[in-house]
PDB file of C-alpha atoms in Angstrom:
ATOM      1  CA  ASP A   3       2.202  20.165  -5.178  1.00 61.00           C
ATOM      2  CA  ALA A   4      -0.781  19.250  -2.620  1.00 80.00           C
ATOM      3  CA  GLY A   5       0.083  15.413  -3.176  1.00 93.00           C
ATOM      4  CA  VAL A   6      -2.680  12.699  -4.028  1.00 95.00           C
ATOM      5  CA  ILE A   7      -6.208  14.102  -3.124  1.00 96.00           C
ATOM      6  CA  GLN A   8      -9.263  11.707  -2.313  1.00 96.00           C
ATOM      7  CA  SER A   9     -12.792  12.483  -1.786  1.00 95.00           C
ATOM      8  CA  PRO A  10     -14.520  11.790  -0.148  1.00 94.00           C
ATOM      9  CA  ARG A  11     -12.717  11.202   3.196  1.00 94.00           C
ATOM     10  CA  HIS A  12     -15.628   9.444   4.975  1.00 93.00           C
ATOM     11  CA  GLU A  13     -18.580   7.863   3.461  1.00 95.00           C
ATOM     12  CA  VAL A  14     -21.472   6.316   4.922  1.00 95.00           C
ATOM     13  CA  THR A  15     -24.089   4.676   2.878  1.00 94.00           C
ATOM     14  CA  GLU A  16     -26.894   1.758   2.807  1.00 95.00           C
ATOM     15  CA  MET A  17     -26.467  -1.593   1.255  1.00 95.00           C
ATOM     16  CA  GLY A  18     -27.618  -1.258  -2.191  1.00 95.00           C
ATOM     17  CA  GLN A  19     -26.664   2.377  -2.969  1.00 95.00           C
ATOM     18  CA  GLU A  20     -23.721   3.115  -5.827  1.00 96.00           C
ATOM     19  CA  VAL A  21     -20.704   4.803  -4.115  1.00 97.00           C
ATOM     20  CA  THR A  22     -18.192   6.749  -5.955  1.00 97.00           C
ATOM     21  CA  LEU A  23     -14.616   7.352  -4.639  1.00 97.00           C
ATOM     22  CA  ARG A  24     -12.563  10.312  -6.497  1.00 97.00           C
ATOM     23  CA  CYS A  25      -9.008  10.521  -6.827  1.00 97.00           C
ATOM     24  CA  LYS A  26      -6.588  13.139  -8.132  1.00 97.00           C
ATOM     25  CA  PRO A  27      -3.183  12.132  -8.679  1.00 96.00           C
ATOM     26  CA  ILE A  28       0.067  14.195  -8.048  1.00 95.00           C
ATOM     27  CA  SER A  29       0.562  16.160 -11.523  1.00 94.00           C
ATOM     28  CA  GLY A  30       3.057  14.369 -14.086  1.00 92.00           C
ATOM     29  CA  HIS A  31       2.608  11.139 -12.519  1.00 93.00           C
ATOM     30  CA  ASP A  32       1.916   8.265 -14.875  1.00 90.00           C
ATOM     31  CA  TYR A  33       0.813   5.453 -12.748  1.00 91.00           C
ATOM     32  CA  LEU A  34      -2.560   5.478 -10.542  1.00 93.00           C
ATOM     33  CA  PHE A  35      -3.390   2.851  -8.465  1.00 93.00           C
ATOM     34  CA  TRP A  36      -6.501   2.005  -6.266  1.00 95.00           C
ATOM     35  CA  TYR A  37      -5.963  -0.164  -3.102  1.00 94.00           C
ATOM     36  CA  ARG A  38      -8.400  -1.288  -0.391  1.00 95.00           C
ATOM     37  CA  GLN A  39      -7.283  -1.790   3.415  1.00 93.00           C
ATOM     38  CA  THR A  40      -9.065  -4.029   5.779  1.00 91.00           C
ATOM     39  CA  MET A  41      -8.071  -5.670   9.076  1.00 86.00           C
ATOM     40  CA  MET A  42      -8.789  -9.221   7.730  1.00 86.00           C
ATOM     41  CA  ARG A  43      -6.768  -8.630   4.257  1.00 85.00           C
ATOM     42  CA  GLY A  44      -4.633  -6.058   4.507  1.00 86.00           C
ATOM     43  CA  LEU A  45      -3.510  -3.918   1.747  1.00 89.00           C
ATOM     44  CA  GLU A  46      -4.845  -5.134  -1.813  1.00 89.00           C
ATOM     45  CA  LEU A  47      -4.355  -3.712  -4.832  1.00 88.00           C
ATOM     46  CA  LEU A  48      -7.444  -3.358  -6.693  1.00 93.00           C
ATOM     47  CA  ILE A  49      -6.500  -1.845 -10.124  1.00 92.00           C
ATOM     48  CA  TYR A  50      -3.801   0.157 -11.705  1.00 90.00           C
ATOM     49  CA  PHE A  51      -3.698   2.780 -14.742  1.00 92.00           C
ATOM     50  CA  ASN A  52      -0.703   3.779 -16.702  1.00 90.00           C
ATOM     51  CA  ASN A  53      -1.286   6.940 -18.793  1.00 91.00           C
ATOM     52  CA  ASN A  54      -4.905   6.615 -17.975  1.00 93.00           C
ATOM     53  CA  VAL A  55      -4.995   3.164 -19.502  1.00 93.00           C
ATOM     54  CA  PRO A  56      -6.175   0.352 -17.252  1.00 92.00           C
ATOM     55  CA  ILE A  57      -3.247  -2.488 -17.015  1.00 87.00           C
ATOM     56  CA  ASP A  58      -4.215  -4.619 -14.763  1.00 83.00           C
ATOM     57  CA  ASP A  59      -7.835  -5.161 -12.898  1.00 87.00           C
ATOM     58  CA  SER A  60      -7.065  -8.438 -11.537  1.00 83.00           C
ATOM     59  CA  GLY A  61      -7.757  -7.491  -8.260  1.00 86.00           C
ATOM     60  CA  MET A  62     -11.209  -5.475  -8.674  1.00 90.00           C
ATOM     61  CA  PRO A  63     -13.368  -8.257  -6.441  1.00 85.00           C
ATOM     62  CA  GLU A  64     -16.202  -8.633  -8.692  1.00 85.00           C
ATOM     63  CA  ASP A  65     -18.365  -6.771 -11.390  1.00 91.00           C
ATOM     64  CA  ARG A  66     -20.166  -4.428  -9.001  1.00 95.00           C
ATOM     65  CA  PHE A  67     -16.315  -2.551  -8.822  1.00 96.00           C
ATOM     66  CA  SER A  68     -15.271  -0.415 -11.635  1.00 96.00           C
ATOM     67  CA  ALA A  69     -12.855   1.846 -12.109  1.00 97.00           C
ATOM     68  CA  LYS A  70     -12.173   4.713 -14.880  1.00 96.00           C
ATOM     69  CA  MET A  71      -9.631   7.203 -15.404  1.00 97.00           C
ATOM     70  CA  PRO A  72     -10.953   9.757 -17.978  1.00 96.00           C
ATOM     71  CA  ASN A  73      -7.490  12.045 -17.971  1.00 95.00           C
ATOM     72  CA  ALA A  74      -4.307  12.199 -16.346  1.00 93.00           C
ATOM     73  CA  SER A  75      -5.480  14.238 -13.541  1.00 94.00           C
ATOM     74  CA  PHE A  76      -8.618  12.442 -12.271  1.00 96.00           C
ATOM     75  CA  SER A  77      -9.819   8.726 -11.772  1.00 98.00           C
ATOM     76  CA  THR A  78     -12.810   7.015 -10.097  1.00 98.00           C
ATOM     77  CA  LEU A  79     -13.924   4.049  -8.416  1.00 97.00           C
ATOM     78  CA  LYS A  80     -17.338   2.923  -8.195  1.00 97.00           C
ATOM     79  CA  ILE A  81     -19.373   0.551  -6.350  1.00 97.00           C
ATOM     80  CA  GLN A  82     -22.795  -0.523  -7.550  1.00 96.00           C
ATOM     81  CA  PRO A  83     -24.462  -2.062  -5.652  1.00 96.00           C
ATOM     82  CA  SER A  84     -22.743  -1.574  -2.500  1.00 96.00           C
ATOM     83  CA  GLU A  85     -22.724  -4.380   0.165  1.00 96.00           C
ATOM     84  CA  PRO A  86     -21.555  -4.371   4.014  1.00 96.00           C
ATOM     85  CA  ARG A  87     -18.433  -6.399   3.066  1.00 95.00           C
ATOM     86  CA  ASP A  88     -17.275  -3.522   0.824  1.00 96.00           C
ATOM     87  CA  SER A  89     -16.406  -1.422   4.120  1.00 97.00           C
ATOM     88  CA  ALA A  90     -12.922  -0.465   4.165  1.00 97.00           C
ATOM     89  CA  VAL A  91     -10.633   2.341   3.440  1.00 96.00           C
ATOM     90  CA  TYR A  92      -9.659   3.061  -0.083  1.00 97.00           C
ATOM     91  CA  PHE A  93      -6.768   4.098  -0.985  1.00 96.00           C
ATOM     92  CA  CYS A  94      -5.077   5.961  -4.347  1.00 96.00           C
ATOM     93  CA  ALA A  95      -1.764   6.505  -5.004  1.00 94.00           C
ATOM     94  CA  SER A  96       0.258   7.554  -7.959  1.00 93.00           C
ATOM     95  CA  SER A  97       3.985   7.323  -8.799  1.00 89.00           C
ATOM     96  CA  LEU A  98       6.439   8.415 -11.515  1.00 85.00           C
ATOM     97  CA  VAL A  99       7.186   5.847 -14.666  1.00 70.00           C
ATOM     98  CA  ASP A 100       9.642   3.676 -13.343  1.00 61.00           C
ATOM     99  CA  SER A 101       9.410   4.667  -9.850  1.00 61.00           C
ATOM    100  CA  HIS A 102       8.492   2.420  -6.887  1.00 64.00           C
ATOM    101  CA  SER A 103       8.231   5.225  -4.634  1.00 77.00           C
ATOM    102  CA  GLN A 104       4.293   5.518  -4.908  1.00 85.00           C
ATOM    103  CA  PHE A 105       2.707   8.309  -3.012  1.00 90.00           C
ATOM    104  CA  PHE A 106      -0.668   7.707  -1.168  1.00 93.00           C
ATOM    105  CA  GLY A 107      -3.620   9.714  -0.600  1.00 95.00           C
ATOM    106  CA  PRO A 108      -5.240  10.033   2.606  1.00 93.00           C
ATOM    107  CA  GLY A 109      -8.070   7.476   1.895  1.00 95.00           C
ATOM    108  CA  THR A 110     -11.535   7.152   1.988  1.00 96.00           C
ATOM    109  CA  ARG A 111     -13.292   5.370   4.788  1.00 96.00           C
ATOM    110  CA  LEU A 112     -16.129   3.835   3.246  1.00 96.00           C
ATOM    111  CA  THR A 113     -18.941   2.045   5.478  1.00 96.00           C
ATOM    112  CA  VAL A 114     -21.758   0.332   4.109  1.00 96.00           C
ATOM    113  CA  LEU A 115     -24.811  -0.655   6.466  1.00 95.00           C
TER     114      LEU A 115
ATOM    115  CA  GLU B  11       1.092 -17.329  -6.542  1.00 79.00           C
ATOM    116  CA  ASP B  12       3.461 -14.296  -5.659  1.00 82.00           C
ATOM    117  CA  LYS B  13       3.137 -13.624  -2.026  1.00 89.00           C
ATOM    118  CA  VAL B  14       4.811 -11.224   0.603  1.00 93.00           C
ATOM    119  CA  VAL B  15       5.219 -12.722   4.177  1.00 95.00           C
ATOM    120  CA  GLN B  16       5.779 -10.112   7.241  1.00 96.00           C
ATOM    121  CA  SER B  17       6.881 -11.120  10.718  1.00 95.00           C
ATOM    122  CA  PRO B  18       5.951 -10.771  13.199  1.00 94.00           C
ATOM    123  CA  LEU B  19       2.445  -9.718  12.939  1.00 93.00           C
ATOM    124  CA  SER B  20       2.650  -7.355  16.366  1.00 94.00           C
ATOM    125  CA  LEU B  21       5.248  -6.426  18.502  1.00 95.00           C
ATOM    126  CA  VAL B  22       5.287  -4.513  21.517  1.00 95.00           C
ATOM    127  CA  VAL B  23       8.891  -3.290  22.988  1.00 95.00           C
ATOM    128  CA  HIS B  24       9.784  -0.350  25.209  1.00 95.00           C
ATOM    129  CA  GLU B  25      11.186   3.181  24.171  1.00 96.00           C
ATOM    130  CA  GLY B  26      14.908   2.846  23.564  1.00 96.00           C
ATOM    131  CA  ASP B  27      14.925  -1.012  22.603  1.00 96.00           C
ATOM    132  CA  THR B  28      16.093  -2.005  19.072  1.00 96.00           C
ATOM    133  CA  VAL B  29      13.598  -3.834  16.610  1.00 97.00           C
ATOM    134  CA  THR B  30      13.761  -5.966  13.643  1.00 97.00           C
ATOM    135  CA  LEU B  31      10.817  -6.404  11.209  1.00 97.00           C
ATOM    136  CA  ASN B  32      11.011  -9.539   9.171  1.00 97.00           C
ATOM    137  CA  CYS B  33       9.573  -9.698   5.219  1.00 97.00           C
ATOM    138  CA  SER B  34      10.014 -12.677   3.040  1.00 97.00           C
ATOM    139  CA  TYR B  35       8.814 -12.687  -0.587  1.00 94.00           C
ATOM    140  CA  GLU B  36       8.185 -15.217  -3.377  1.00 91.00           C
ATOM    141  CA  VAL B  37       7.832 -13.479  -6.702  1.00 85.00           C
ATOM    142  CA  THR B  38       8.209 -13.905 -10.318  1.00 81.00           C
ATOM    143  CA  ASN B  39      10.558 -11.764 -11.940  1.00 78.00           C
ATOM    144  CA  PHE B  40      11.383  -9.697  -8.850  1.00 84.00           C
ATOM    145  CA  ARG B  41      12.478  -6.275  -9.501  1.00 83.00           C
ATOM    146  CA  SER B  42      12.621  -4.195  -5.891  1.00 86.00           C
ATOM    147  CA  LEU B  43      11.042  -4.506  -2.208  1.00 91.00           C
ATOM    148  CA  LEU B  44       9.934  -1.861  -0.392  1.00 91.00           C
ATOM    149  CA  TRP B  45       9.054  -0.798   3.058  1.00 94.00           C
ATOM    150  CA  TYR B  46       6.151   1.646   4.253  1.00 94.00           C
ATOM    151  CA  LYS B  47       5.469   3.012   7.533  1.00 95.00           C
ATOM    152  CA  GLN B  48       1.826   3.388   8.079  1.00 93.00           C
ATOM    153  CA  GLU B  49       0.389   5.431  10.969  1.00 91.00           C
ATOM    154  CA  LYS B  50      -3.148   6.458  11.115  1.00 81.00           C
ATOM    155  CA  LYS B  51      -3.521   7.405   7.576  1.00 82.00           C
ATOM    156  CA  ALA B  52      -1.863   6.744   4.448  1.00 88.00           C
ATOM    157  CA  PRO B  53       1.375   4.697   4.113  1.00 91.00           C
ATOM    158  CA  THR B  54       4.410   6.611   3.705  1.00 90.00           C
ATOM    159  CA  PHE B  55       7.546   5.404   1.725  1.00 87.00           C
ATOM    160  CA  LEU B  56      10.382   4.297   3.613  1.00 92.00           C
ATOM    161  CA  PHE B  57      13.042   2.154   1.447  1.00 90.00           C
ATOM    162  CA  MET B  58      13.398   0.818  -1.786  1.00 88.00           C
ATOM    163  CA  LEU B  59      16.021  -2.227  -1.960  1.00 91.00           C
ATOM    164  CA  THR B  60      17.223  -3.685  -4.959  1.00 87.00           C
ATOM    165  CA  SER B  61      20.548  -5.167  -4.605  1.00 87.00           C
ATOM    166  CA  SER B  62      21.335  -7.783  -1.921  1.00 89.00           C
ATOM    167  CA  GLY B  63      23.718  -6.884   0.948  1.00 88.00           C
ATOM    168  CA  ILE B  64      23.532  -2.882   0.626  1.00 87.00           C
ATOM    169  CA  GLU B  65      22.275  -1.581   3.837  1.00 90.00           C
ATOM    170  CA  LYS B  66      19.944   1.517   3.108  1.00 91.00           C
ATOM    171  CA  LYS B  67      19.804   4.209   6.136  1.00 92.00           C
ATOM    172  CA  SER B  68      17.344   6.994   7.422  1.00 91.00           C
ATOM    173  CA  GLY B  69      18.085   8.233  10.969  1.00 94.00           C
ATOM    174  CA  ARG B  70      17.784   5.169  13.136  1.00 97.00           C
ATOM    175  CA  LEU B  71      15.959   3.255  10.471  1.00 96.00           C
ATOM    176  CA  SER B  72      17.887   0.733   8.288  1.00 96.00           C
ATOM    177  CA  SER B  73      16.935  -1.928   5.895  1.00 96.00           C
ATOM    178  CA  ILE B  74      19.130  -4.717   3.839  1.00 96.00           C
ATOM    179  CA  LEU B  75      17.727  -7.327   1.417  1.00 95.00           C
ATOM    180  CA  ASP B  76      19.007 -10.630   0.882  1.00 94.00           C
ATOM    181  CA  LYS B  77      17.832 -11.632  -2.776  1.00 90.00           C
ATOM    182  CA  LYS B  78      19.276 -15.309  -2.293  1.00 92.00           C
ATOM    183  CA  GLU B  79      17.312 -16.317   0.615  1.00 92.00           C
ATOM    184  CA  LEU B  80      14.330 -13.777  -0.479  1.00 94.00           C
ATOM    185  CA  PHE B  81      13.929 -11.783   2.643  1.00 95.00           C
ATOM    186  CA  SER B  82      14.623  -8.289   3.859  1.00 97.00           C
ATOM    187  CA  ILE B  83      14.910  -7.015   7.306  1.00 97.00           C
ATOM    188  CA  LEU B  84      14.014  -3.394   8.676  1.00 97.00           C
ATOM    189  CA  ASN B  85      15.906  -2.239  11.767  1.00 97.00           C
ATOM    190  CA  ILE B  86      14.681   0.394  14.257  1.00 97.00           C
ATOM    191  CA  THR B  87      17.331   1.348  16.652  1.00 97.00           C
ATOM    192  CA  ALA B  88      16.567   3.394  19.992  1.00 97.00           C
ATOM    193  CA  THR B  89      12.738   3.053  19.559  1.00 97.00           C
ATOM    194  CA  GLN B  90      10.628   6.324  20.227  1.00 97.00           C
ATOM    195  CA  THR B  91       6.978   6.417  20.732  1.00 95.00           C
ATOM    196  CA  GLY B  92       6.553   7.713  17.196  1.00 95.00           C
ATOM    197  CA  ASP B  93       7.720   4.788  15.764  1.00 97.00           C
ATOM    198  CA  SER B  94       4.645   3.091  16.806  1.00 97.00           C
ATOM    199  CA  ALA B  95       2.843   2.232  13.261  1.00 96.00           C
ATOM    200  CA  VAL B  96       2.142  -0.386  11.016  1.00 95.00           C
ATOM    201  CA  TYR B  97       5.388  -1.371   9.101  1.00 97.00           C
ATOM    202  CA  LEU B  98       4.600  -2.782   5.456  1.00 95.00           C
ATOM    203  CA  CYS B  99       6.721  -4.590   3.047  1.00 95.00           C
ATOM    204  CA  ALA B 100       5.658  -4.777  -0.608  1.00 92.00           C
ATOM    205  CA  SER B 101       7.457  -6.405  -3.724  1.00 88.00           C
ATOM    206  CA  SER B 102       7.239  -5.474  -7.341  1.00 76.00           C
ATOM    207  CA  PRO B 103       7.436  -8.627  -9.365  1.00 69.00           C
ATOM    208  CA  ASN B 104       7.806  -7.283 -12.879  1.00 63.00           C
ATOM    209  CA  ARG B 105       8.114  -4.503 -15.009  1.00 57.00           C
ATOM    210  CA  ASP B 106       4.673  -3.210 -14.632  1.00 60.00           C
ATOM    211  CA  ASP B 107       4.750  -1.573 -11.467  1.00 56.00           C
ATOM    212  CA  LYS B 108       2.253  -3.833  -9.991  1.00 69.00           C
ATOM    213  CA  ILE B 109       3.083  -4.014  -6.128  1.00 79.00           C
ATOM    214  CA  ILE B 110       1.964  -7.135  -3.601  1.00 85.00           C
ATOM    215  CA  PHE B 111       1.999  -5.751  -0.177  1.00 89.00           C
ATOM    216  CA  GLY B 112       2.447  -8.026   3.048  1.00 92.00           C
ATOM    217  CA  LYS B 113      -0.315  -7.918   5.890  1.00 91.00           C
ATOM    218  CA  GLY B 114       2.342  -5.429   7.983  1.00 94.00           C
ATOM    219  CA  THR B 115       3.765  -5.403  11.464  1.00 96.00           C
ATOM    220  CA  ARG B 116       1.978  -3.495  13.937  1.00 95.00           C
ATOM    221  CA  LEU B 117       4.737  -2.250  16.286  1.00 96.00           C
ATOM    222  CA  HIS B 118       3.863  -0.454  19.447  1.00 96.00           C
ATOM    223  CA  ILE B 119       6.354   1.202  21.380  1.00 96.00           C
ATOM    224  CA  LEU B 120       5.806   1.887  25.274  1.00 95.00           C
ATOM    225  CA  PRO B 121       6.920   4.874  26.809  1.00 92.00           C
TER     226      PRO B 121
END
């Protein structure tokens, strides 16, 4: 298995633009997590899904952020409109049911100018 | 509010030294404590601890959990420059696999 796949790996955009981050979890994993990591705040859980259903989105910073998981092999995290303070590395991770061993993707480094 | 606190935030030692990283937690309905190593990219899983007093080992790394005092330690013996990384501690507070991370300990090993 190729592991968790994220795209793009790097994104540089201007304030106000829409940003879409993509994630393909490991096949067979039932949980998918979106994280954001910054120097100031560390690693933060934004939202997670179980069997494609959002379970807890309390970590999503505000309405500009949205996440979807239309099927078991694909998820998106969208920021619209983006702001400079959204600049961070965004990780996607997946895990099996009842397993805490989450496997992380390589991350997307987002820079909003 | 559930939280995980790691100390120290940063540590610099010489190759060959032994280091101990600390993690304390306050979570409702504690289920397990996790350790990750993060180098330049994504975190990689090291240990999962669910029972007090049982040491988990992997090579030069070991970890133990104290559920009474609500903390865990990660030990690295005979450190090598390749151990330089950020070590993250995380706790899962309930059965829904929602994980809370500490801010990490940045470890730098000098040659």
